[in-house]
Structure formats: C-alpha cells, structure tokens
Coordinates of C-alpha atoms in Angstrom, one line a residue:
X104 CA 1.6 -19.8 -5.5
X105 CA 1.8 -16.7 -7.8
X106 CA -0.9 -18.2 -9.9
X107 CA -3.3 -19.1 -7.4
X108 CA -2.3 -15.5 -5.9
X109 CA -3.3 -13.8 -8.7
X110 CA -6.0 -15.7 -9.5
X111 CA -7.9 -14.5 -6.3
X112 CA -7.1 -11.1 -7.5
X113 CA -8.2 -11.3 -10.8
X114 CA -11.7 -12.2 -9.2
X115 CA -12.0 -8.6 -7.9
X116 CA -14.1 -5.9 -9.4
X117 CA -13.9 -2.4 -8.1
X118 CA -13.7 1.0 -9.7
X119 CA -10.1 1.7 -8.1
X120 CA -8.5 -1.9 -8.6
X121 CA -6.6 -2.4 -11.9
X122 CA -8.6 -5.3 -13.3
X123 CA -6.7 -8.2 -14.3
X124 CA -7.3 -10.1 -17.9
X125 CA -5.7 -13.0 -18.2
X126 CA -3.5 -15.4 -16.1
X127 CA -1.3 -18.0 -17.0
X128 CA 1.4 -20.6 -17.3
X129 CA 3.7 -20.7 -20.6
X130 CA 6.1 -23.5 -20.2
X131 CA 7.0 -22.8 -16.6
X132 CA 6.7 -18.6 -17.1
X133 CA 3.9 -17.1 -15.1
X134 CA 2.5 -14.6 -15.6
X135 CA -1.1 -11.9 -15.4
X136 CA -2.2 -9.4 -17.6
X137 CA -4.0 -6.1 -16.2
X138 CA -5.5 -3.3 -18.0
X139 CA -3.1 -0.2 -19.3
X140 CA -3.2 2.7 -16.9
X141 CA -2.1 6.2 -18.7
X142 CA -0.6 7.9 -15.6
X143 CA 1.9 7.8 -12.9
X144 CA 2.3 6.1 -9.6
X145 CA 1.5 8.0 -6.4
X146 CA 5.5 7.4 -5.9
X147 CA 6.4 9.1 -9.3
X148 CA 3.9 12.1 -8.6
X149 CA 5.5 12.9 -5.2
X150 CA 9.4 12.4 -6.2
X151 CA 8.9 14.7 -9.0
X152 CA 6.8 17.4 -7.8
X153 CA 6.4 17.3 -4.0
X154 CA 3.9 16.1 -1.4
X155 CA 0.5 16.5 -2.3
X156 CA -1.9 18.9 -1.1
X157 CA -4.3 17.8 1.3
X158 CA -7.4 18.0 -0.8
X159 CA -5.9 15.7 -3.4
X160 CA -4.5 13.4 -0.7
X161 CA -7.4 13.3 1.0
X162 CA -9.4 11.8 -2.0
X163 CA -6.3 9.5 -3.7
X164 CA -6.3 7.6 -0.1
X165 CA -10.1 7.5 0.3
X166 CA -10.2 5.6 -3.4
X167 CA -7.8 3.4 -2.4
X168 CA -9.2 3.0 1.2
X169 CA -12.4 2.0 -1.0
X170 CA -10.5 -0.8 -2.8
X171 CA -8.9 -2.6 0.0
X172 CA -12.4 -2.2 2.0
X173 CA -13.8 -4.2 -1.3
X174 CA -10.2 -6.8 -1.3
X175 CA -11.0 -6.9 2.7
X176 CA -14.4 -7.8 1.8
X177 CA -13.7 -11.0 -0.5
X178 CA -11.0 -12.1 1.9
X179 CA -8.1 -11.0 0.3
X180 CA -5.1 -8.7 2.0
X181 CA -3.0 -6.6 -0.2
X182 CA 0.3 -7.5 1.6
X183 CA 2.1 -4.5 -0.2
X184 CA -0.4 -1.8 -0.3
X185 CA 3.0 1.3 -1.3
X186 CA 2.7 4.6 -3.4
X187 CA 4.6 2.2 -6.1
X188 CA 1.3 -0.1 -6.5
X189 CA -1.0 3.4 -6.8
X190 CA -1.2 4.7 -10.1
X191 CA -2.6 7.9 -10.8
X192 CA -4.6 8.2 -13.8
X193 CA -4.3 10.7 -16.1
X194 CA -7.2 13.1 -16.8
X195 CA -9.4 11.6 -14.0
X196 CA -6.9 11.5 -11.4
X197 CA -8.4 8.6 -10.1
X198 CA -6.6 5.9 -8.1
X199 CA -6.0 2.3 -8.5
X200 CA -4.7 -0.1 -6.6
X201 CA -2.1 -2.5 -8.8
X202 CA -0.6 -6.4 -7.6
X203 CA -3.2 -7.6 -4.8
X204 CA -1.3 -10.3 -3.0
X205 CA 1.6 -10.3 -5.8
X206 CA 4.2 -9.4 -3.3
X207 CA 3.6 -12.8 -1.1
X208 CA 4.0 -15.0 -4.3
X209 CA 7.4 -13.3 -5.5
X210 CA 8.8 -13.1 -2.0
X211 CA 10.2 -9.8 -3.0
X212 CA 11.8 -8.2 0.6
X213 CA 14.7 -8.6 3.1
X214 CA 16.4 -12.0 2.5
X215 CA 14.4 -13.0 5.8
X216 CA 11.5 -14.6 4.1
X217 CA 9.2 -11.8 4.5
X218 CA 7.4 -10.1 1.9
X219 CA 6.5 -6.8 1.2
X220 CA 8.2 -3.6 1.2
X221 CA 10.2 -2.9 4.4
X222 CA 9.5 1.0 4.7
X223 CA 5.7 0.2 4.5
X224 CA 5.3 -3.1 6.3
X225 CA 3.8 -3.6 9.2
X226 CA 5.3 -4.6 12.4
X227 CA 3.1 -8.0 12.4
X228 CA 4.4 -8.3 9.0
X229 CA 8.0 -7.4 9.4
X230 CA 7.6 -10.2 12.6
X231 CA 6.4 -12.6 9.9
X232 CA 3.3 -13.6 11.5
X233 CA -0.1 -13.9 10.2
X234 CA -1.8 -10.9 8.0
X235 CA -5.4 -9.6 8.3
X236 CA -7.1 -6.4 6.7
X237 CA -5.6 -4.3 9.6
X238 CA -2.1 -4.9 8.5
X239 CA -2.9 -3.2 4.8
X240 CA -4.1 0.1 7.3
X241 CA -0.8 0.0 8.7
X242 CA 0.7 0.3 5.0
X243 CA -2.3 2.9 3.8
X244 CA -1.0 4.9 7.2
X245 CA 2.6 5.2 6.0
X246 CA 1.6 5.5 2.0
X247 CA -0.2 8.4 3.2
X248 CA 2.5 9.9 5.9
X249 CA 4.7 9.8 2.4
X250 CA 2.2 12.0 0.5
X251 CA 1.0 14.5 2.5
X252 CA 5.3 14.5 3.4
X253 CA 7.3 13.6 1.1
X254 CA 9.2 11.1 3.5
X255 CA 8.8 8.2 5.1
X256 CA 8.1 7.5 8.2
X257 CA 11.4 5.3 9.0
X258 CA 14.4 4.9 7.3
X259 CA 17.5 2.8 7.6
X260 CA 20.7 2.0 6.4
X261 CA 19.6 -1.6 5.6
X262 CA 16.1 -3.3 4.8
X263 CA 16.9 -4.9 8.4
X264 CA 16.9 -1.7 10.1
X265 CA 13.6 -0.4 8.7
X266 CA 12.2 -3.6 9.6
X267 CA 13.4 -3.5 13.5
X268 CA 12.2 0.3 13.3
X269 CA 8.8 -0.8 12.0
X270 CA 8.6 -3.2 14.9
X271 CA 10.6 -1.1 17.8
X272 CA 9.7 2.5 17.1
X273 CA 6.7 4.8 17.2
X274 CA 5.9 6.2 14.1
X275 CA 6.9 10.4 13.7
X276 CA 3.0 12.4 14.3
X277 CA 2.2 13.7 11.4
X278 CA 0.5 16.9 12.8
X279 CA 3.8 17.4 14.1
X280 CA 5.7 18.1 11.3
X281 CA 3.2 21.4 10.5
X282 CA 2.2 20.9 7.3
X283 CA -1.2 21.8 5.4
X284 CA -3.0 18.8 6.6
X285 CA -6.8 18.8 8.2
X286 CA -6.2 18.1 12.0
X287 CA -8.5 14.9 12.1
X288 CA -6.9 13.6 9.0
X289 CA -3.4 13.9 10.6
X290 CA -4.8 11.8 13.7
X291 CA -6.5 9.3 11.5
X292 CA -2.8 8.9 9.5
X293 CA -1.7 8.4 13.4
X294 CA -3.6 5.8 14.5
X295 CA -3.1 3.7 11.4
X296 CA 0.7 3.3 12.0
X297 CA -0.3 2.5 15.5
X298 CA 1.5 -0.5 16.3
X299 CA -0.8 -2.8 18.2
X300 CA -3.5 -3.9 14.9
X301 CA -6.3 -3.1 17.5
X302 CA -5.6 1.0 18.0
X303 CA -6.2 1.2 14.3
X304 CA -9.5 2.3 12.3

C-alpha cells in the first residue's frame, strides 16, 4: 500500500509539491526519495517565532491551496495536509507540500484505524468514512487557523478527544479572536472547518 501510495504521488508535478525521485522496495524496506528542502516547516516557523502575519499567511496557504487543487486534479487527496508536511523554503519562502497520501499507507493516528493527524482531520475522516478533495479544505482550514493563531482549533487530553471534538464541536471563528487578519480571509478560514463537506469552498 505505501508503494502504490507513493507511487501516485511521485506522478505529480507542481511548483509547490516536493517532487519525489525514486521509490522502492529493498528486501521488504520501503521506502521514497524526495528532493532536499533548505528550510523549515510551517510548524517550526510558528513554534519558534509566533503566528504569521497575514500577508505572509495569506500567500504560504494560497501555494499550498495551488498544490492540492493540482493533487485534486489527478485524483489524489492529501489525507494529512498539517503545518508538519509544509516546508518553508529558505530564501524564496515558498511553500511545498511534503507526503501526498503517506499518512494512509503508514496508518499513523489514534489506535482506531484512522489515519491522519487528529488535531487537523476532518470530521468525515475522524468518522473513518470515505475522503474526497473537500476533506484536505477541512485540514488547509485548521493549518491555517494555526498560523494566522498560533493554536489550534481543538485540543484534547487524548487523540480520542480531539477526534470526538472534530466531529461534535464547531470550530472557534477566527475573526473572533481579533487578530491582524483581512475580514474575508477570516470567513474563508471559517467556512473550511465547516463541518458538513458541502458549506466549504
């Protein structure tokens, strides 16, 4: 599964996707090789110097927006789309997207048989049911309520309980929690964490 996994993501080609070189099988090891980024992650940036200011949020989550439009578009959902799997690159600044579809073949969440990262899953993913592109918007919404932030939208004692949160609770507005953001890019953070996959963009 991981190699047919990334596989389909090596096929991708986009400015703001880390391309990947090479995958394989050495005696029962899998494993891909991507390109060498000379930055930080999107998680890195935040813990160690704050939320970012609009202007440079505004154009991190449009590059990534860009990539999973172009993933969307070849039929492939990220299933894991965090600021862990945004690297920032050095220099440019520009965004890419790492591990396309990784997170499914590793199985790496609650012991529940999900996959993905519980503070940035979607409630039809934390329900385990089946994925489209609008389930990635769902994760973009929260990556970017943790930017423009610095926190996340829900938090828990457990993986368990940020999964039932995800699923049960409406997500905090970001316009309400007056900070330097554009009003319309507040709203649009909003109605990606909507929980019904049909209010979103």
């Amino acid at each position: 599964r991981f190699l047919r996994e990334a596989r389909l993501a090596a096929k991708l080609s986009h400015p703001n996707i880390i391309p990947i070189h090479a995958v394989d099988d050495s005696t029962g090891f899998v494993f891909y090789v991507m390109s060498f980024v000379d930055g930080e992650t999107l998680a890195h940036r935040v813990r160690t110097r704050g939320p970012v200011p609009a202007s440079e949020g505004v154009r991190v989550l449009r590059e990534v927006a860009w990539a999973l439009a172009h993933a969307h578009g070849q039929g492939l959902v990220h299933r894991d789309v965090k600021p862990d799997n945004i690297l920032l690159e050095s220099g440019s600044g520009r965004a890419l997207v790492a591990d396309f579809g990784i997170a499914a073949a590793v199985g790496d969440a609650a012991g529940d048989g999900v996959s993905g990262t519980p503070e940035f899953m979607s409630p039809e993913q934390a329900l385990g049911q089946e994925l489209d592109a609008r389930s990635d918007l769902y994760s973009l919404g929260a990556t970017a309520f943790f930017a423009f932030s610095g926190r996340l939208p829900f938090e828990g004692a457990s993986p368990t309980e940020v999964l039932a949160k995800q699923v049960t609770e409406e997500a905090p507005s970001l316009g309400g929690l007056g900070l330097a953001v554009p009003r319309k890019i507040a709203q649009l953070v909003d109605r990606c964490l909507a929980k019904d996959p049909s209010h979103r963009p």
